[in-house]
C-alpha atoms as a printed R data frame, in Angstrom:
    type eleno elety resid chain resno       x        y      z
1   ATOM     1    CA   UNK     A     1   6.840 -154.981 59.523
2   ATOM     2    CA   UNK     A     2   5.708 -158.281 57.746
3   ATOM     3    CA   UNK     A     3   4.276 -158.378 54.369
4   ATOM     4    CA   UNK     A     4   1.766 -161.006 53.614
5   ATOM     5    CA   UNK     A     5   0.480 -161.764 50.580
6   ATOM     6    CA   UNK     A     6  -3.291 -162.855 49.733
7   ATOM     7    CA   UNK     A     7  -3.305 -164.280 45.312
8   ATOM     8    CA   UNK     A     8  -3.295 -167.064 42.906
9   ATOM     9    CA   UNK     A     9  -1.126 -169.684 41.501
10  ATOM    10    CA   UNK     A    10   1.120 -166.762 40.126
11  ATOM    11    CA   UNK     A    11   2.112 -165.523 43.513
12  ATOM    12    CA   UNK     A    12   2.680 -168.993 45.415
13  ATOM    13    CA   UNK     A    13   5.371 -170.771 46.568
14  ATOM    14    CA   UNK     A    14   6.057 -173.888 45.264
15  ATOM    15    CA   UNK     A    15   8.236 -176.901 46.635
16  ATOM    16    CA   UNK     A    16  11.580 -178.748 44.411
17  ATOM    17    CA   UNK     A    17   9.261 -181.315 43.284
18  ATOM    18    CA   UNK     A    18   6.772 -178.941 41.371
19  ATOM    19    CA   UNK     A    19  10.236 -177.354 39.729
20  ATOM    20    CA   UNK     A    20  10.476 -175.323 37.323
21  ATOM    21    CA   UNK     A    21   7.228 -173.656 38.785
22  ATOM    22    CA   UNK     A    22   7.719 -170.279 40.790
23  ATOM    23    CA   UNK     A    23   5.860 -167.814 41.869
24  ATOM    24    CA   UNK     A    24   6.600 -163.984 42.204
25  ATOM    25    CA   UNK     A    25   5.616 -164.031 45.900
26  ATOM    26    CA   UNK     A    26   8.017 -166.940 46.520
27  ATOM    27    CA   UNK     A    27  11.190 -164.721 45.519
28  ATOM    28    CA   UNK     A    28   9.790 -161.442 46.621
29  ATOM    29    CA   UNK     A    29  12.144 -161.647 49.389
30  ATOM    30    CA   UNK     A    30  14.672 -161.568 47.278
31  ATOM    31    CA   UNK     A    31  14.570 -157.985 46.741
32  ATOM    32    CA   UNK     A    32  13.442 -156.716 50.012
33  ATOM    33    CA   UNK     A    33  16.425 -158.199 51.926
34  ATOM    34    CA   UNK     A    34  15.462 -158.063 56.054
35  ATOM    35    CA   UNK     A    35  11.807 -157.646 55.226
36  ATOM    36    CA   UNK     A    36   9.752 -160.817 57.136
37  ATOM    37    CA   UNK     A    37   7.373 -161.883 54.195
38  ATOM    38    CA   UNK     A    38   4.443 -164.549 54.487
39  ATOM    39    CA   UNK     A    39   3.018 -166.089 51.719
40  ATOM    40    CA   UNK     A    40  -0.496 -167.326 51.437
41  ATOM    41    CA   UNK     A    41  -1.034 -167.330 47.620
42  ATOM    42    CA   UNK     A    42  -2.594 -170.166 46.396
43  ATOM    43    CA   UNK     A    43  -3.067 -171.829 42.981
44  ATOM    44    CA   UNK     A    44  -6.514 -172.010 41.380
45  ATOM    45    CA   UNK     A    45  -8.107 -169.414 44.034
46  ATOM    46    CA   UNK     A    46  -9.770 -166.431 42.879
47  ATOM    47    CA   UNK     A    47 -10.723 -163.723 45.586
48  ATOM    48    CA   UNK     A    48 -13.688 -164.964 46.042
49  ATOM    49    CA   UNK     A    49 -12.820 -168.584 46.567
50  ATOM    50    CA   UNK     A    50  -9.924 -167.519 48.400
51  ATOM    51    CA   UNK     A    51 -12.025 -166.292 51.343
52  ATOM    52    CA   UNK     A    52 -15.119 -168.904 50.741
53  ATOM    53    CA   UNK     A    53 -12.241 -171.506 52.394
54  ATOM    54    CA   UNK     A    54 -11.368 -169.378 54.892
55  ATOM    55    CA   UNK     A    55  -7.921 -168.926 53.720
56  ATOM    56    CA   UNK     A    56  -7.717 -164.816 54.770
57  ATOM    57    CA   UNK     A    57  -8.778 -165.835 58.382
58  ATOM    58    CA   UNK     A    58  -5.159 -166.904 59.395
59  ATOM    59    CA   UNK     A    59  -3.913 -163.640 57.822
60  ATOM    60    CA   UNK     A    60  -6.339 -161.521 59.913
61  ATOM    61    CA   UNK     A    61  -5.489 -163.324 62.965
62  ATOM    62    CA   UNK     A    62  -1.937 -162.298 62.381
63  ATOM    63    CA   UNK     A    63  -1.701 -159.012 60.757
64  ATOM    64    CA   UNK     A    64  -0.344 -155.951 62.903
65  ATOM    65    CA   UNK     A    65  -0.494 -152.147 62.709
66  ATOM    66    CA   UNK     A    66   1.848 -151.049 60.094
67  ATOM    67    CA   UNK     A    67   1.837 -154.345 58.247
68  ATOM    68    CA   UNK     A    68   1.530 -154.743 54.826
69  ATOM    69    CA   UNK     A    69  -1.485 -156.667 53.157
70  ATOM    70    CA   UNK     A    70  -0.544 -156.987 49.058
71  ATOM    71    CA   UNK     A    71  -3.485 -158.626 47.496
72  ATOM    72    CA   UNK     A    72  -3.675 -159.513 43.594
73  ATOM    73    CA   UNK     A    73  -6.051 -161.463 42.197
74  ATOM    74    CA   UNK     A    74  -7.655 -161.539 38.526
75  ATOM    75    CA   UNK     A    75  -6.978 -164.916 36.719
76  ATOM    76    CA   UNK     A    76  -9.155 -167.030 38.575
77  ATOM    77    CA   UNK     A    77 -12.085 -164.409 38.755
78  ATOM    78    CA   UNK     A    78 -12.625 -164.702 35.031
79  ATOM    79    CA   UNK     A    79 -13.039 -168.397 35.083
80  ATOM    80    CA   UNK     A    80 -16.855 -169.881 33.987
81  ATOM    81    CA   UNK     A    81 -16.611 -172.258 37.297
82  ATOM    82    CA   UNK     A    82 -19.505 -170.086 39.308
83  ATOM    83    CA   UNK     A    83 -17.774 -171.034 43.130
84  ATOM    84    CA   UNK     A    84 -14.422 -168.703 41.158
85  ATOM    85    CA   UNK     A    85 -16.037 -166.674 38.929
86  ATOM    86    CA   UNK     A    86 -16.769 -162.613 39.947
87  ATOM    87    CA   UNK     A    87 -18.080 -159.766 37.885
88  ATOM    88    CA   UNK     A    88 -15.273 -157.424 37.121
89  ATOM    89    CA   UNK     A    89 -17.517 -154.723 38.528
90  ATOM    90    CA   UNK     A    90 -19.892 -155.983 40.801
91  ATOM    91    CA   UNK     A    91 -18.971 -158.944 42.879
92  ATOM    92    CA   UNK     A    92 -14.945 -158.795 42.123
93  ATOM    93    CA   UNK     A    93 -14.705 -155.030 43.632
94  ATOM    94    CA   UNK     A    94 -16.706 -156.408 46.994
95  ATOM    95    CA   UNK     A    95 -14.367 -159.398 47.501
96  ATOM    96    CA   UNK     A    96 -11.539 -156.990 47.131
97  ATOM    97    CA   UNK     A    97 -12.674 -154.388 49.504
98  ATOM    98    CA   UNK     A    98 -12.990 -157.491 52.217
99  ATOM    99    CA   UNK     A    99  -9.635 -157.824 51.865
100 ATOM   100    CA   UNK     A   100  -8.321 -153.764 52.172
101 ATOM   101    CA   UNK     A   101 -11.437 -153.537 55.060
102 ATOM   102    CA   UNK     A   102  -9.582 -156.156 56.706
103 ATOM   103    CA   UNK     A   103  -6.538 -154.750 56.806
104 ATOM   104    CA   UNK     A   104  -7.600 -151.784 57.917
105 ATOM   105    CA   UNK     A   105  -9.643 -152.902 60.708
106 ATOM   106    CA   UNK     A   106  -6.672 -154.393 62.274
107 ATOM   107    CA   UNK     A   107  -4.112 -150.731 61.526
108 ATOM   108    CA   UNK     A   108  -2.280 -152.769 58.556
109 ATOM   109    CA   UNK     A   109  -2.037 -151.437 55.022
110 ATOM   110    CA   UNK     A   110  -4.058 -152.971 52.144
111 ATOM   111    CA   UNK     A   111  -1.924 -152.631 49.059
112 ATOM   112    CA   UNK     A   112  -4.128 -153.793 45.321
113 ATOM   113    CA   UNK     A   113  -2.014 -154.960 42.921
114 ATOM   114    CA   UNK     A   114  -2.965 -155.560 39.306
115 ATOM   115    CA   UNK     A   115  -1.817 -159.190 37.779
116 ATOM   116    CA   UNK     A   116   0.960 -160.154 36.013
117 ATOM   117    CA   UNK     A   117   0.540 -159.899 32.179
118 ATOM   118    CA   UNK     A   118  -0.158 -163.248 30.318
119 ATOM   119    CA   UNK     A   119   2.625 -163.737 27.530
120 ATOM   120    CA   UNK     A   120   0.332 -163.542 24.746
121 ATOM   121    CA   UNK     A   121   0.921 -161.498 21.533
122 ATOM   122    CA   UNK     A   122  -1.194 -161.075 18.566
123 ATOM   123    CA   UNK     A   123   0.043 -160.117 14.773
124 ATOM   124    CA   UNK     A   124   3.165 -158.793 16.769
125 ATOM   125    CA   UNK     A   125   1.585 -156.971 19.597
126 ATOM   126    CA   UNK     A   126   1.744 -157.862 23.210
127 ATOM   127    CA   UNK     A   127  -1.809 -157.994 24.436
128 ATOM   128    CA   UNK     A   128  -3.682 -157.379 27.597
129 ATOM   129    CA   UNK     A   129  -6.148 -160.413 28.094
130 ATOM   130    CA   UNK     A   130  -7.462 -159.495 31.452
131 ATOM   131    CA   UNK     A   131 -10.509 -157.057 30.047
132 ATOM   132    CA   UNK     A   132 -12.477 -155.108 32.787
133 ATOM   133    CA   UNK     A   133 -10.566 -156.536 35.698
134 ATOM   134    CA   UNK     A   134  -7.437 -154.370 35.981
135 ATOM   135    CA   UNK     A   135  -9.266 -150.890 35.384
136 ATOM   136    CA   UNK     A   136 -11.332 -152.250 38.145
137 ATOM   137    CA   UNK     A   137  -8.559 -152.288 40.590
138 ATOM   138    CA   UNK     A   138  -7.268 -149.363 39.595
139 ATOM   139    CA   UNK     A   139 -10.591 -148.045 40.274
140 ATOM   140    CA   UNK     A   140 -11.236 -149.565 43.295
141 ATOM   141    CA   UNK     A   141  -7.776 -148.151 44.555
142 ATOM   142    CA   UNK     A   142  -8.688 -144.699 43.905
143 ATOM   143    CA   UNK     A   143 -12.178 -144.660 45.250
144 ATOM   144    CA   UNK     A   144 -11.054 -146.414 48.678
145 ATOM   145    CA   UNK     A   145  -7.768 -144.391 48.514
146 ATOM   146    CA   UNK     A   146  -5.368 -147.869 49.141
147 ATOM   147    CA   UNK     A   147  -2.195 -147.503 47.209
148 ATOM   148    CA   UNK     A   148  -1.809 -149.570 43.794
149 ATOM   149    CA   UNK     A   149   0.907 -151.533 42.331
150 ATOM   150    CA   UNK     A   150   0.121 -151.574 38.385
151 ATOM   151    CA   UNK     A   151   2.024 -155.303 37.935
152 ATOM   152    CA   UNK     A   152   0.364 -155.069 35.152
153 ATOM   153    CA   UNK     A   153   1.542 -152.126 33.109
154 ATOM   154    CA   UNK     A   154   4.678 -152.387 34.299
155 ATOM   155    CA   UNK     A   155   5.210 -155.974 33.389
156 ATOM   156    CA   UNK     A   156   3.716 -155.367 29.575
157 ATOM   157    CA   UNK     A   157   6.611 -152.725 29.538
158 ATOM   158    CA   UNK     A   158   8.678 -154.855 30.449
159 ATOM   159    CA   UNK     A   159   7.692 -158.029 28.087
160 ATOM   160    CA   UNK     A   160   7.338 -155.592 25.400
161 ATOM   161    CA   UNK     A   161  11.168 -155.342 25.685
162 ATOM   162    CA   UNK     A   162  12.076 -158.902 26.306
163 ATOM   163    CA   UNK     A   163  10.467 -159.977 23.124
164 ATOM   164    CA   UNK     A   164   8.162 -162.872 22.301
165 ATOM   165    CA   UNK     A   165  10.482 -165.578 21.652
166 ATOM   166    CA   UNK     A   166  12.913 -164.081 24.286
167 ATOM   167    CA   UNK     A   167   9.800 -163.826 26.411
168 ATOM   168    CA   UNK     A   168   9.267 -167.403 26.895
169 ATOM   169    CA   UNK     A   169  11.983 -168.972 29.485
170 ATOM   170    CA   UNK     A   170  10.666 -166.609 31.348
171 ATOM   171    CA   UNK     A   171   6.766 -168.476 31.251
172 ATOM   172    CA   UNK     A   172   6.290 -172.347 31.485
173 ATOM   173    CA   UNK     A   173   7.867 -172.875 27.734
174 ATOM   174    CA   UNK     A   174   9.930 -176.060 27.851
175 ATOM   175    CA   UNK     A   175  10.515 -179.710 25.745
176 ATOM   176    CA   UNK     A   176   9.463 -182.772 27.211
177 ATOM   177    CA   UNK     A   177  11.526 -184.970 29.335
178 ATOM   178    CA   UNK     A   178  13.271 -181.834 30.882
179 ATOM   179    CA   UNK     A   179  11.543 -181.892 34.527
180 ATOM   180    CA   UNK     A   180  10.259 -184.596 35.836
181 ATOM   181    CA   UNK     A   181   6.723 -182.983 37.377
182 ATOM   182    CA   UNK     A   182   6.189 -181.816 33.197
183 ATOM   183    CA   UNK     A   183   7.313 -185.122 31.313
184 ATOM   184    CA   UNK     A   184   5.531 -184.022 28.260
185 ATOM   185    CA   UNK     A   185   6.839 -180.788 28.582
186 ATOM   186    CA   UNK     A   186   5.072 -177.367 28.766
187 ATOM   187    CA   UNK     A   187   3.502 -174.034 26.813
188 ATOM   188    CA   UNK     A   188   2.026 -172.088 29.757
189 ATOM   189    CA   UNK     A   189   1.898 -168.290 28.825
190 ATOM   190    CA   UNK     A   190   0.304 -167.745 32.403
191 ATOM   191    CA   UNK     A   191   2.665 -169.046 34.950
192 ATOM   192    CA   UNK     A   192   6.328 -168.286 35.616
193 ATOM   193    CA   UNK     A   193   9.479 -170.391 36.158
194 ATOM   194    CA   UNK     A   194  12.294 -168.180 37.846
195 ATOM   195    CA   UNK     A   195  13.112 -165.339 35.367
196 ATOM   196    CA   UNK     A   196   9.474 -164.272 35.208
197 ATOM   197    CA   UNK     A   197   8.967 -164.679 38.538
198 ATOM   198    CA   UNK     A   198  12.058 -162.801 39.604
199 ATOM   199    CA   UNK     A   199  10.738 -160.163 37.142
200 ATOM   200    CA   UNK     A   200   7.514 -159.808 38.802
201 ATOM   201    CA   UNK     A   201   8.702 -159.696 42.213
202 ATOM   202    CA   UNK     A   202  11.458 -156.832 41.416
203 ATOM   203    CA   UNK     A   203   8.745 -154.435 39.902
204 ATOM   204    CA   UNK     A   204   6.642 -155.580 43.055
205 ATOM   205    CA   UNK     A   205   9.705 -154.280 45.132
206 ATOM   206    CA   UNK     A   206  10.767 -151.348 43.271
207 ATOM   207    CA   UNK     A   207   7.083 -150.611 42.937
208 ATOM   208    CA   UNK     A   208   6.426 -151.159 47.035
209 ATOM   209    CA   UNK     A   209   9.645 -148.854 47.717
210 ATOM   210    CA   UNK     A   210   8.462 -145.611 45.110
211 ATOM   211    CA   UNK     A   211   5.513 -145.697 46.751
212 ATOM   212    CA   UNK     A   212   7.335 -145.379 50.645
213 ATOM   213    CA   UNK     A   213   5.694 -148.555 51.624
214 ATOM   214    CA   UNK     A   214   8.989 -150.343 51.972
């Protein structure tokens, strides 16, 4: 079995020079020790853009029966730029069911997964900031019966224990002069260096194995 991964920026793989940068797809592997895992997340895509280039053609060229296809996408879909932008529950759901159709077609499993929560609190109180798009996943999940991993929840849980000041070495929260690909530093509540990204990609695991996909 090989798992590949269709998402954004928060799910790639990133090379030394980008460092601290990393992605929960890049250390998934981490936690499912023998499993053959291929990444194809990619920074600034939304699902829709992600297929416009092409980019799930390679995947569908290579996925096998009993394969896993985890797809998680949300960030990008809520930008204004029109060629990322979907409706939550309109044009978002249809790029999504591409992706699980896909799979299918070619005896893999489609696996939605909601996004990793954005360190962002408010008078105190973690907040979700990713409105209509995660019920619409877990929507979407239940009316094309493909299993769902709720990132999401489980990562608020999780932050909601960490803290908010113990929250951020685990975002893009540095000083300047630090790395050298982020001289003046950083305060990036969206993307992970390796504690958040190890985070994410242990409740992906633990997540993939309660559910008997792993």
């Amino acid at each position: 079995m090989t798992i590949y991964i269709c998402g954004d920026s928060t799910a790639a793989s990133y090379g030394p020079e980008k460092a601290p940068i990393t992605g929960w797809g890049q250390v998934l592997g981490e936690f499912l020790p023998g499993v053959n895992i291929v990444n194809h997340a990619m920074a600034g895509r939304s699902s829709k853009s992600f297929l416009a280039e092409g980019r799930l053609i390679p995947v569908e060229k290579a996925l096998q029966p009993g394969d896993l296809l985890l797809i998680q996408f949300t960030h990008n879909d809520r930008s204004d730029l029109t060629w990322r932008h979907t409706d939550p529950n309109g044009s978002f759901r249809n790029t999504l069911s591409i992706f699980v159709d896909t799979a299918r077609i070619h005896g893999a499993i489609p696996v939605l997964m909601t996004p990793i929560p954005l360190r962002q609190w408010e008078e105190g109180e973690l907040v979700d900031t990713h409105g209509a798009y995660v019920p619409a996943i877990r929507q979407l999940a239940m009316e094309k019966n493909v299993p769902l991993l709720d990132v999401n929840a489980a990562g608020m849980e999780a932050l909601r224990e960490i803290g908010e000041e113990a929250a951020k070495p685990y975002y893009m929260h540095f000083e300047a002069g630090v790395y050298p690909a982020y001289a003046n530093g950083s305060k990036d509540d969206v993307h992970t260096q390796l504690p958040g990204a190890m985070l994410y990609a242990r409740i992906t695991a633990d997540l993939l194995k309660a559910q008997g996909l792993t």
